[in-house]
Structure formats: structure tokens, C-alpha cells
Amino acid sequence: MFPTKVKSPHRLLHLKHPFWCPPSLGKAACSRLVLGIETSCDDTGAAVLDETGQILGESLHSQKEVHLRTGGIIPTVAQQLHREHIERVVQQALERSGVEPSRLAAVATTVKPGLALSLAVGLRFSQTFARQHNKSFIPIHHMEAHALTVRMLQPVAFPFLVLLVSGGHSLLAVARGVDDFLLLGHALDEAPGDTLDKVARRLSLIKHPQCSTLSGGQAIELLAKDGDRMRVPFRTPMGQTYDCCFSFAGLRNQINMMIKKKEAEEGIEQGDLLSCVNDIAASTQHTVASHLAKRTHRAILFCKANGLLPSHSPTLVLSGGVASNQYIRKALTIITDTTGLRLLCPPAKFCTDNGVMIAWNGVERLREGKGILPPDVDVSYEPKAQLGVDLTAEVKAAAIKLPSVRMKIPT
Ligand code: KG4
Ligand code: ZN
């Protein structure tokens, strides 16, 4: 029923260019160290990893504070900041690793999906670097990297189910191999991190003494701890749509209407802090968690019905920036406990964007000889790029109804 192989441009290129090694160095001198570079959104990251996943050196420059002040990511500003920092970040990762560029086996860089202007900076820098040092180049899919990070930290065999939730994405996929994914569900409008960031902005949480330096998701998580979600309940999205896709725009509309109502009740203007921010944060977080949990529950049942996961130790991997949220992790734990899956979630540092996950994806591809290009091949970035083979129509057609599960999530 499901495709046995994924045809990707990388695979095709791989057939033309098997593992590439500069002839001048000879095979023995080819150390298997990878430099990873990430610039797909608002973090400039670089790291050097060896083939076992040991991090030899890393560096990260976050633009979060700038974008918090401007009220969201302005692509031209993000691009300028990547330009200003990329050379220093890469230098720092290399210096910390003590590895000379000549010892690298390859440079791996995010080329899709992401902000065009941000991707362009990382790609241009990396291709220049790879050519200058005569290194193989490995183009990386940002979501593939999020999905595989867990394998750097512990042994996790394919296939496994993965839920990736970040500021730009929300997706459920079966990871069957390094470059072999079945897409079960994706965001129909905005991503959960984007929703949390926008709600935090609408609530002016930057003015809250505890939240001024936090991302929207972090601020909501912190404030929710002292809130009562039952005081301002929201409807979980897509209750009557029996697939695994996600929608958060309608929820944000519900939240905005509630904020307006509360502002009128409290007699305050937009831009002032509501006294009930904790309750709104708690209910927002709970509804996001509940939506993610329900879609994931259905994905697990779909996988079970179609034999897509192993019967021994079937695993759900949760990653991406929003996966740092402890309440969301607990919601997913309820689902994995109910369905007999093991839940794995990298520590927060590896859930958000960084150079390490890109370098690790490079290592995984290097080990399998997949998508490794010579330094002189021109590569283009792709702002939009699906992960794997799209099975969302099959999932929808299965129309799996969920048994009721009590989402009593401890705070
Ligand atoms: O993966 P990531 O670093 O960048 C993207 O690829 O988008 O994710 C950033 C997103 C932001 O929207 C941020 O608000 C959210 O992750 N985030 C969180 C938490 N920490 C970061 N969302 C909920 N709870 C958190 N603790
Ligand atoms: Zn990301």
C-alpha cells in the first residue's frame, strides 16, 4: 500500500556522485568530521561533530531578542544578522573543536525549508567555504534534521513516529530511514510556535516582568503555571476532521476574541497587561497540547492499523522548539502511555534550532553515502519543501475515530 522507496533529488544526485573524497588526500586521510551550518530562520548555528555524534565544538547566535523587540521576524533583518554573524559563529565552532578545515570530511548546511533570505546566507557561505577547502557538501532538510537529532543522543532504530512542532512547522511523519519519511499530517495554516508567539505579542507579554526576554512559547509556559485554564476555556480545533493535520489559526481567533472581551471587562487598552494573563496562557497552552495530542493519537492508531511501526518498542519522537514545553510533553506522555509507545524527546537545547542537529544529519547521510555532493555543484535553497511522501489523503480516508482519553495534565 505504501511506497517502499522515496525518490529524492539527493538520491538521484547520489547515484551520479558516490561518496566524494578529494583525490589529493587519498581515502585514509579522509577523516569523518562534519561541519554543520544552520541559518533557516533566526538562529545562526554551527557545530563540528565526529561520526559517533560527539560534539567537538559548537556556536550559536540567537536573534530572538531583536525579533522580540520588533514584534516578529522581519526577513531582511534576519538576513542582515545572519550576514553579520555567520563567519564568527563558524570560526568559533571550528576553534572550539580544535579541528582545522582541512580535516573535515564534509560541510552540511540547511537548504530547505525556511526563510529564503536566511537560507541564502548559510548556503552562500557554506558553498564558498566548501569550495575554498575542497570539501564535500551535504544539503540538509531542516525538518529531517529535527527528526534525526534523537539518534545522536541514543540508539533509536527506524522506523519511528515523529511529531515535529516549531515556529514554522507542525508535522507528523513516520521516519523509515535517513531520507525516507511518510508524511501523515502537516499544518494547514500556522504552526503552533507561531500561534504561541502571536498570542504572547497580543497579550504584550514583553511588558511582563518575568517574560521580557522569553520567546512567546516560553512566556506562555511560564505564565500558565499560575493560571486556571477552566476560567477561559477554548475549543480544541478540528474535532470533526478525522485526519492528522493541524490548524491553529481558528484557535488564535478564539483567543483574540477572548482577550478583547477581557480588555473591555477590565477597562484597559490593547497593549496593557490583563490581570488574567495567567488563565489565558494556561488555556492556550492546554488547547495547543490537546490538539497536538489528539492528532498524534490518530497517527499512532493509523500506524498500528497499517503495520508502520515495529511491534517491539514502537517509539514516538517529539522535537522542534515547541517540544521544549513540559506541559506538551506530559500531554503526549498520556497518549503514548495509552497506546503502548515509548516517548523520546531530546533535551530543550537540541529541540530548538542549532548547528549540531545539522552536523548530525550530515553524519547520518555521510554514513549512508546519501546526498553527498562535490564542492563545485551549484545547489539552490528551497523556502518550501515537503518532508517525505505525502500520505495525508490516505490518513483522511481512514477516518479513524479516537477513543476518549482524559487529558488531565499535571502542571
Ligand atoms: O525549532 P525552533 O527553534 O525554530 C523554528 O524552526 O521555528 O522553534 C522556535 C519556536 C518559537 O515559536 C518558540 O515560541 C517556540 O519554539 N518555543 C516554545 C518553547 N520554547 C520555544 N513553545 C512552547 N514552549 C516552550 N517552552
Ligand atoms: Zn526548527
CSV table of C-alpha atoms and ligand atoms in Angstrom, one decimal:
chain,number,residue,atom,x,y,z
A,1,MET,CA,0.0,0.0,0.0
A,2,PHE,CA,2.8,2.4,0.9
A,3,PRO,CA,5.8,3.3,-1.3
A,4,THR,CA,8.8,1.3,-0.5
A,5,LYS,CA,11.4,3.9,-1.7
A,6,VAL,CA,11.5,7.6,-1.7
A,7,LYS,CA,12.8,9.2,-4.8
A,8,SER,CA,14.5,12.4,-3.9
A,9,PRO,CA,16.7,14.7,-5.9
A,10,HIS,CA,19.5,13.9,-3.4
A,11,ARG,CA,19.2,10.2,-4.2
A,12,LEU,CA,19.4,10.9,-7.9
A,13,LEU,CA,22.5,13.1,-7.4
A,14,HIS,CA,24.0,10.4,-5.1
A,15,LEU,CA,23.9,7.9,-8.0
A,16,LYS,CA,25.9,10.4,-10.1
A,17,HIS,CA,28.3,11.3,-7.4
A,18,PRO,CA,29.1,8.5,-4.9
A,19,PHE,CA,30.9,9.4,-1.7
A,20,TRP,CA,33.3,12.1,-2.8
A,21,CYS,CA,36.8,12.4,-1.4
A,22,PRO,CA,39.4,14.8,-2.6
A,23,PRO,CA,41.8,12.7,-4.7
A,24,SER,CA,44.8,14.6,-3.3
A,25,LEU,CA,44.1,13.4,0.2
A,26,GLY,CA,43.6,9.7,-0.5
A,27,LYS,CA,41.0,7.6,1.3
A,28,ALA,CA,42.9,7.0,4.6
A,29,ALA,CA,43.3,10.7,5.2
A,30,CYS,CA,39.6,11.4,4.9
A,31,SER,CA,38.6,12.0,8.5
A,32,ARG,CA,34.9,11.7,9.1
A,33,LEU,CA,34.2,15.0,10.8
A,34,VAL,CA,31.3,17.2,9.7
A,35,LEU,CA,30.8,20.9,10.0
A,36,GLY,CA,27.1,21.7,10.2
A,37,ILE,CA,25.6,25.2,9.5
A,38,GLU,CA,22.1,26.4,10.2
A,39,THR,CA,20.5,29.7,9.1
A,40,SER,CA,17.0,28.7,8.1
A,41,CYS,CA,15.2,31.1,10.4
A,42,ASP,CA,16.5,33.3,13.2
A,43,ASP,CA,19.4,31.3,14.7
A,44,THR,CA,22.9,31.3,13.2
A,45,GLY,CA,24.4,28.0,14.3
A,46,ALA,CA,27.5,25.9,13.6
A,47,ALA,CA,29.0,22.8,15.0
A,48,VAL,CA,31.7,20.2,14.3
A,49,LEU,CA,30.7,16.6,15.0
A,50,ASP,CA,32.6,13.3,14.7
A,51,GLU,CA,31.0,10.2,13.2
A,52,THR,CA,29.9,8.9,16.6
A,53,GLY,CA,27.9,12.1,17.3
A,54,GLN,CA,30.4,13.6,19.7
A,55,ILE,CA,30.1,17.4,19.6
A,56,LEU,CA,33.7,18.7,19.2
A,57,GLY,CA,32.8,22.3,19.0
A,58,GLU,CA,29.6,24.5,18.6
A,59,SER,CA,28.5,28.0,18.5
A,60,LEU,CA,25.0,29.7,18.3
A,61,HIS,CA,23.9,33.2,17.8
A,62,SER,CA,20.2,33.8,18.5
A,63,GLN,CA,18.4,36.7,17.1
A,64,LYS,CA,15.5,36.2,19.5
A,65,GLU,CA,15.9,39.4,21.4
A,66,VAL,CA,16.0,41.6,18.3
A,67,HIS,CA,12.8,40.0,16.9
A,68,LEU,CA,11.1,40.2,20.3
A,69,ARG,CA,11.6,44.0,20.2
A,70,THR,CA,10.4,44.4,16.6
A,71,GLY,CA,7.3,42.2,17.3
A,72,GLY,CA,8.2,39.3,15.0
A,73,ILE,CA,10.8,38.2,12.5
A,74,ILE,CA,11.4,40.7,9.7
A,75,PRO,CA,13.2,38.6,7.0
A,76,THR,CA,15.5,41.4,5.9
A,77,VAL,CA,16.6,42.0,9.5
A,78,ALA,CA,17.1,38.2,10.0
A,79,GLN,CA,19.2,38.1,6.8
A,80,GLN,CA,21.4,41.1,7.9
A,81,LEU,CA,22.0,39.5,11.3
A,82,HIS,CA,23.0,36.1,9.7
A,83,ARG,CA,25.4,38.0,7.4
A,84,GLU,CA,26.9,39.8,10.4
A,85,HIS,CA,27.4,36.7,12.5
A,86,ILE,CA,27.9,33.7,10.3
A,87,GLU,CA,31.7,34.0,9.8
A,88,ARG,CA,32.3,34.4,13.6
A,89,VAL,CA,29.9,31.6,14.5
A,90,VAL,CA,31.6,29.1,12.1
A,91,GLN,CA,35.1,30.2,13.2
A,92,GLN,CA,34.1,29.8,16.8
A,93,ALA,CA,32.7,26.3,16.3
A,94,LEU,CA,35.9,25.3,14.5
A,95,GLU,CA,38.2,26.9,17.1
A,96,ARG,CA,36.3,25.2,20.0
A,97,SER,CA,36.6,21.9,18.2
A,98,GLY,CA,40.3,22.3,17.5
A,99,VAL,CA,39.7,21.0,14.0
A,100,GLU,CA,41.3,22.6,11.0
A,101,PRO,CA,39.1,22.9,8.0
A,102,SER,CA,41.4,20.6,6.1
A,103,ARG,CA,40.4,17.7,8.5
A,104,LEU,CA,36.7,18.0,7.7
A,105,ALA,CA,35.0,15.3,5.6
A,106,ALA,CA,32.1,17.5,4.7
A,107,VAL,CA,30.1,20.6,5.2
A,108,ALA,CA,26.4,20.1,5.9
A,109,THR,CA,24.0,23.1,5.6
A,110,THR,CA,20.3,23.7,5.8
A,111,VAL,CA,19.0,24.5,2.3
A,112,LYS,CA,15.2,23.9,2.9
A,113,PRO,CA,12.6,24.8,4.1
A,114,GLY,CA,12.9,28.2,5.8
A,115,LEU,CA,13.1,31.9,5.1
A,116,ALA,CA,14.5,32.5,1.7
A,117,LEU,CA,16.7,35.4,2.7
A,118,SER,CA,18.1,33.5,5.7
A,119,LEU,CA,18.7,30.2,3.8
A,120,ALA,CA,20.6,32.2,1.1
A,121,VAL,CA,23.2,33.4,3.6
A,122,GLY,CA,24.0,30.0,5.0
A,123,LEU,CA,24.1,28.4,1.6
A,124,ARG,CA,26.3,31.0,0.0
A,125,PHE,CA,28.7,31.0,3.0
A,126,SER,CA,28.8,27.2,3.0
A,127,GLN,CA,29.4,26.7,-0.7
A,128,THR,CA,32.2,29.3,-0.7
A,129,PHE,CA,33.7,27.5,2.4
A,130,ALA,CA,33.4,24.0,0.8
A,131,ARG,CA,35.0,25.2,-2.4
A,132,GLN,CA,37.8,27.1,-0.7
A,133,HIS,CA,38.7,24.0,1.4
A,134,ASN,CA,37.8,21.4,-1.3
A,135,LYS,CA,35.1,19.7,0.9
A,136,SER,CA,32.1,17.6,0.1
A,137,PHE,CA,28.8,19.5,0.5
A,138,ILE,CA,25.7,17.9,2.1
A,139,PRO,CA,22.4,19.9,1.6
A,140,ILE,CA,20.1,19.4,4.6
A,141,HIS,CA,16.3,19.4,5.0
A,142,HIS,CA,15.7,21.3,8.3
A,143,MET,CA,12.8,19.0,9.4
A,144,GLU,CA,14.8,15.9,8.6
A,145,ALA,CA,17.5,17.2,10.9
A,146,HIS,CA,14.9,17.9,13.7
A,147,ALA,CA,13.6,14.3,13.3
A,148,LEU,CA,17.0,12.6,13.4
A,149,THR,CA,18.6,14.6,16.3
A,150,VAL,CA,17.4,12.0,18.8
A,151,ARG,CA,19.6,9.3,17.2
A,152,MET,CA,22.6,11.4,18.1
A,153,LEU,CA,21.7,11.1,21.8
A,154,GLN,CA,20.6,7.4,22.0
A,155,PRO,CA,20.1,4.4,19.7
A,156,VAL,CA,16.7,4.7,18.1
A,157,ALA,CA,16.1,2.3,15.2
A,158,PHE,CA,14.0,3.1,12.2
A,159,PRO,CA,11.0,3.1,11.8
A,160,PHE,CA,9.6,5.5,14.4
A,161,LEU,CA,6.9,8.1,14.5
A,162,VAL,CA,7.9,11.7,14.8
A,163,LEU,CA,5.9,14.8,15.9
A,164,LEU,CA,7.8,18.0,14.9
A,165,VAL,CA,6.5,21.2,16.3
A,166,SER,CA,8.2,24.6,15.9
A,167,GLY,CA,7.7,28.2,15.0
A,168,GLY,CA,7.4,27.4,11.3
A,169,HIS,CA,6.2,23.8,11.2
A,170,SER,CA,3.9,21.2,12.6
A,171,LEU,CA,4.1,17.7,11.2
A,172,LEU,CA,3.6,14.0,11.9
A,173,ALA,CA,5.7,11.5,9.9
A,174,VAL,CA,7.0,8.0,10.0
A,175,ALA,CA,10.8,8.1,9.8
A,176,ARG,CA,11.8,4.9,7.9
A,177,GLY,CA,15.3,5.9,7.1
A,178,VAL,CA,17.7,8.8,7.0
A,179,ASP,CA,16.0,10.2,3.9
A,180,ASP,CA,12.8,8.1,3.9
A,181,PHE,CA,9.7,9.7,5.5
A,182,LEU,CA,6.0,9.1,5.2
A,183,LEU,CA,4.1,12.3,5.9
A,184,LEU,CA,0.9,11.7,7.9
A,185,GLY,CA,-0.1,15.2,8.9
A,186,HIS,CA,1.0,18.8,8.5
A,187,ALA,CA,0.0,22.4,9.4
A,188,LEU,CA,-2.9,23.7,7.3
A,189,ASP,CA,-2.4,27.3,8.4
A,190,GLU,CA,0.1,28.5,11.0
A,191,ALA,CA,2.5,26.5,13.2
A,192,PRO,CA,1.9,26.1,17.0
A,193,GLY,CA,5.1,28.1,17.8
A,194,ASP,CA,3.9,30.9,15.6
A,195,THR,CA,0.5,30.9,17.3
A,196,LEU,CA,2.1,31.0,20.8
A,197,ASP,CA,4.4,33.9,19.7
A,198,LYS,CA,1.5,35.8,18.3
A,199,VAL,CA,-0.7,35.3,21.3
A,200,ALA,CA,2.2,36.4,23.6
A,201,ARG,CA,2.5,39.5,21.4
A,202,ARG,CA,-1.2,40.2,21.5
A,203,LEU,CA,-1.0,39.9,25.3
A,204,SER,CA,2.0,42.3,25.4
A,205,LEU,CA,3.9,39.7,27.4
A,206,ILE,CA,7.2,41.6,26.6
A,207,LYS,CA,6.0,44.1,29.2
A,208,HIS,CA,5.6,41.3,31.8
A,209,PRO,CA,8.5,41.5,34.3
A,210,GLN,CA,9.0,37.7,34.1
A,211,CYS,CA,8.8,37.4,30.3
A,212,SER,CA,10.7,40.3,28.7
A,213,THR,CA,13.4,38.1,27.3
A,214,LEU,CA,11.4,34.9,26.7
A,215,SER,CA,10.1,33.6,23.3
A,216,GLY,CA,6.3,33.6,23.1
A,217,GLY,CA,6.2,29.8,23.8
A,218,GLN,CA,8.4,30.1,26.8
A,219,ALA,CA,6.4,33.0,28.2
A,220,ILE,CA,3.1,31.2,27.8
A,221,GLU,CA,4.6,28.1,29.5
A,222,LEU,CA,5.8,30.1,32.5
A,223,LEU,CA,2.6,32.1,33.0
A,224,ALA,CA,0.4,29.0,32.5
A,225,LYS,CA,1.9,27.5,35.7
A,226,ASP,CA,-0.1,30.0,37.8
A,227,GLY,CA,-3.2,30.1,35.7
A,228,ASP,CA,-6.6,28.3,35.7
A,229,ARG,CA,-7.5,27.1,32.2
A,230,MET,CA,-11.1,26.4,33.2
A,231,ARG,CA,-11.8,30.1,33.6
A,232,VAL,CA,-11.3,30.9,29.9
A,233,PRO,CA,-11.9,27.6,28.0
A,234,PHE,CA,-11.1,27.3,24.3
A,235,ARG,CA,-12.4,24.7,21.8
A,236,THR,CA,-9.8,22.2,20.6
A,237,PRO,CA,-9.5,22.7,16.8
A,238,MET,CA,-10.7,20.2,14.1
A,239,GLY,CA,-12.8,18.0,16.4
A,240,GLN,CA,-14.9,16.8,13.4
A,241,THR,CA,-12.0,16.3,11.0
A,242,TYR,CA,-10.7,12.7,11.3
A,243,ASP,CA,-7.1,13.2,9.9
A,244,CYS,CA,-3.7,14.1,11.4
A,245,CYS,CA,-3.4,17.7,10.0
A,246,PHE,CA,-3.1,20.7,12.3
A,247,SER,CA,-4.9,24.0,12.4
A,248,PHE,CA,-4.1,26.8,14.8
A,249,ALA,CA,-5.5,29.9,13.1
A,250,GLY,CA,-9.0,29.4,14.4
A,251,LEU,CA,-7.8,28.9,17.9
A,252,ARG,CA,-5.8,32.1,17.7
A,253,ASN,CA,-9.1,33.8,16.6
A,254,GLN,CA,-10.9,32.4,19.7
A,255,ILE,CA,-8.1,33.6,21.9
A,256,ASN,CA,-8.0,37.1,20.3
A,257,MET,CA,-11.8,37.5,20.9
A,258,MET,CA,-11.4,36.4,24.5
A,259,ILE,CA,-8.6,38.9,25.0
A,260,LYS,CA,-10.8,41.7,23.5
A,261,LYS,CA,-13.7,40.7,25.8
A,262,LYS,CA,-11.4,40.7,28.9
A,263,GLU,CA,-9.9,44.1,27.9
A,264,ALA,CA,-13.4,45.5,27.7
A,265,GLU,CA,-14.3,44.0,31.1
A,266,GLU,CA,-11.2,45.3,32.8
A,267,GLY,CA,-11.5,48.7,31.1
A,268,ILE,CA,-7.9,48.5,29.6
A,269,GLU,CA,-6.5,49.3,26.2
A,270,GLN,CA,-4.7,46.8,23.8
A,271,GLY,CA,-1.1,46.9,24.8
A,272,ASP,CA,-1.8,46.9,28.6
A,273,LEU,CA,-1.3,43.8,30.6
A,274,LEU,CA,-4.5,41.9,31.5
A,275,SER,CA,-4.9,40.7,35.1
A,276,CYS,CA,-6.0,37.3,33.7
A,277,VAL,CA,-2.9,36.6,31.5
A,278,ASN,CA,-2.1,33.5,33.5
A,279,ASP,CA,-5.5,32.0,32.9
A,280,ILE,CA,-5.4,32.8,29.2
A,281,ALA,CA,-1.8,31.4,29.0
A,282,ALA,CA,-2.9,28.2,30.7
A,283,SER,CA,-5.9,27.7,28.5
A,284,THR,CA,-3.9,28.5,25.3
A,285,GLN,CA,-1.2,26.0,26.3
A,286,HIS,CA,-3.7,23.3,27.2
A,287,THR,CA,-5.7,23.7,23.9
A,288,VAL,CA,-2.5,23.6,21.8
A,289,ALA,CA,-1.3,20.5,23.8
A,290,SER,CA,-4.7,18.8,23.4
A,291,HIS,CA,-4.8,19.4,19.7
A,292,LEU,CA,-1.3,18.0,19.2
A,293,ALA,CA,-2.1,15.0,21.4
A,294,LYS,CA,-5.3,14.2,19.5
A,295,ARG,CA,-3.7,14.3,16.1
A,296,THR,CA,-0.8,12.2,17.3
A,297,HIS,CA,-3.2,9.7,18.9
A,298,ARG,CA,-4.8,9.2,15.5
A,299,ALA,CA,-1.4,8.9,13.8
A,300,ILE,CA,-0.4,6.2,16.2
A,301,LEU,CA,-3.7,4.3,15.5
A,302,PHE,CA,-3.1,4.7,11.7
A,303,CYS,CA,0.4,3.3,12.1
A,304,LYS,CA,-0.8,0.4,14.1
A,305,ALA,CA,-3.6,-0.4,11.6
A,306,ASN,CA,-1.1,-0.4,8.7
A,307,GLY,CA,1.9,-2.0,10.4
A,308,LEU,CA,4.1,1.1,10.0
A,309,LEU,CA,5.7,0.7,13.4
A,310,PRO,CA,7.6,-2.3,14.9
A,311,SER,CA,5.6,-4.3,17.4
A,312,HIS,CA,8.6,-4.3,19.8
A,313,SER,CA,9.2,-0.9,21.4
A,314,PRO,CA,7.3,1.3,19.0
A,315,THR,CA,8.5,4.9,19.5
A,316,LEU,CA,7.2,8.4,19.2
A,317,VAL,CA,9.9,11.1,18.9
A,318,LEU,CA,8.9,14.7,19.8
A,319,SER,CA,11.1,17.5,18.7
A,320,GLY,CA,11.3,21.1,17.4
A,321,GLY,CA,11.2,24.3,19.5
A,322,VAL,CA,7.7,23.8,20.9
A,323,ALA,CA,8.7,20.3,22.1
A,324,SER,CA,10.7,22.1,24.9
A,325,ASN,CA,7.4,22.7,26.6
A,326,GLN,CA,7.0,20.4,29.6
A,327,TYR,CA,3.2,20.6,29.6
A,328,ILE,CA,3.0,19.5,25.9
A,329,ARG,CA,5.5,16.7,26.7
A,330,LYS,CA,3.2,15.5,29.5
A,331,ALA,CA,0.1,15.6,27.2
A,332,LEU,CA,2.0,13.4,24.7
A,333,THR,CA,3.0,11.1,27.5
A,334,ILE,CA,-0.7,10.4,28.3
A,335,ILE,CA,-1.1,9.4,24.6
A,336,THR,CA,2.0,7.2,24.5
A,337,ASP,CA,1.1,5.5,27.8
A,338,THR,CA,-2.5,4.8,26.5
A,339,THR,CA,-1.2,3.4,23.2
A,340,GLY,CA,1.9,1.5,24.5
A,341,LEU,CA,4.5,3.6,22.8
A,342,ARG,CA,7.8,4.9,24.2
A,343,LEU,CA,8.1,8.7,24.1
A,344,LEU,CA,11.5,10.2,23.4
A,345,CYS,CA,12.2,13.9,23.4
A,346,PRO,CA,15.7,15.5,23.1
A,347,PRO,CA,16.6,18.0,25.8
A,348,ALA,CA,15.4,21.5,25.1
A,349,LYS,CA,18.8,22.6,23.8
A,350,PHE,CA,18.5,20.1,21.0
A,351,CYS,CA,14.8,20.7,20.3
A,352,THR,CA,15.4,24.4,19.2
A,353,ASP,CA,17.4,25.3,16.2
A,354,ASN,CA,21.2,24.7,16.3
A,355,GLY,CA,24.2,23.7,14.2
A,356,VAL,CA,24.6,20.4,16.0
A,357,MET,CA,21.4,18.9,14.5
A,358,ILE,CA,22.5,19.9,11.0
A,359,ALA,CA,26.0,18.4,11.5
A,360,TRP,CA,24.4,15.2,12.9
A,361,ASN,CA,22.1,14.9,9.8
A,362,GLY,CA,25.3,15.3,7.7
A,363,VAL,CA,26.9,12.5,9.7
A,364,GLU,CA,23.9,10.3,9.1
A,365,ARG,CA,24.0,11.0,5.4
A,366,LEU,CA,27.7,10.6,5.2
A,367,ARG,CA,27.5,7.1,6.9
A,368,GLU,CA,25.0,6.0,4.3
A,369,GLY,CA,26.6,7.9,1.3
A,370,LYS,CA,23.3,9.7,0.6
A,371,GLY,CA,23.1,13.2,-0.9
A,372,ILE,CA,26.9,14.0,-0.8
A,373,LEU,CA,27.9,16.4,-3.4
A,374,PRO,CA,31.3,17.6,-4.7
A,375,PRO,CA,32.2,21.2,-3.7
A,376,ASP,CA,31.6,22.7,-7.1
A,377,VAL,CA,28.0,21.6,-7.6
A,378,ASP,CA,25.6,24.5,-7.5
A,379,VAL,CA,22.8,24.0,-5.0
A,380,SER,CA,19.6,26.1,-4.7
A,381,TYR,CA,17.7,26.8,-1.5
A,382,GLU,CA,14.0,25.9,-1.3
A,383,PRO,CA,11.8,28.0,1.1
A,384,LYS,CA,9.1,25.4,0.9
A,385,ALA,CA,9.9,21.7,0.9
A,386,GLN,CA,7.7,18.8,2.0
A,387,LEU,CA,9.2,16.1,4.1
A,388,GLY,CA,8.8,12.6,2.5
A,389,VAL,CA,5.9,11.0,0.7
A,390,ASP,CA,2.5,12.6,1.4
A,391,LEU,CA,0.1,10.1,3.0
A,392,THR,CA,-2.3,12.7,4.4
A,393,ALA,CA,-5.1,11.7,1.9
A,394,GLU,CA,-4.8,8.0,3.0
A,395,VAL,CA,-4.9,9.1,6.6
A,396,LYS,CA,-8.0,11.2,6.0
A,397,ALA,CA,-9.7,8.4,4.1
A,398,ALA,CA,-9.1,6.0,7.0
A,399,ALA,CA,-11.2,8.5,9.1
A,400,ILE,CA,-10.1,7.0,12.4
A,401,LYS,CA,-12.3,8.0,15.4
A,402,LEU,CA,-10.5,8.4,18.7
A,403,PRO,CA,-11.4,6.6,21.9
A,404,SER,CA,-11.9,9.3,24.6
A,405,VAL,CA,-8.8,9.9,26.7
A,406,ARG,CA,-8.9,12.0,29.8
A,407,MET,CA,-6.3,14.8,29.3
A,408,LYS,CA,-5.7,15.6,33.0
A,409,ILE,CA,-2.2,17.0,32.6
A,410,PRO,CA,-0.3,17.8,35.9
A,411,THR,CA,1.2,21.4,35.9
B,1,KG4,O1,12.6,25.0,16.3
B,1,KG4,P1,12.7,26.4,16.6
B,1,KG4,O2,13.9,26.9,17.5
B,1,KG4,O3,12.7,27.3,15.3
B,1,KG4,C1,11.9,27.0,14.2
B,1,KG4,O4,12.3,26.2,13.4
B,1,KG4,O5,10.8,27.6,14.2
B,1,KG4,O6,11.3,26.8,17.4
B,1,KG4,C2,11.0,28.1,17.8
B,1,KG4,C3,9.6,28.2,18.4
B,1,KG4,C4,9.1,29.5,18.7
B,1,KG4,O7,7.9,29.8,18.1
B,1,KG4,C5,9.0,29.5,20.3
B,1,KG4,O8,8.0,30.3,20.8
B,1,KG4,C6,8.7,28.0,20.5
B,1,KG4,O9,9.5,27.3,19.5
B,1,KG4,N1,9.1,27.6,21.8
B,1,KG4,C7,8.3,27.1,22.7
B,1,KG4,C8,9.0,26.9,23.9
B,1,KG4,N2,10.3,27.3,23.7
B,1,KG4,C9,10.4,27.7,22.4
B,1,KG4,N3,7.0,26.9,22.7
B,1,KG4,C10,6.4,26.4,23.8
B,1,KG4,N4,7.0,26.2,24.9
B,1,KG4,C11,8.3,26.4,25.1
B,1,KG4,N5,9.0,26.2,26.2
B,2,ZN,ZN,13.5,24.3,13.6
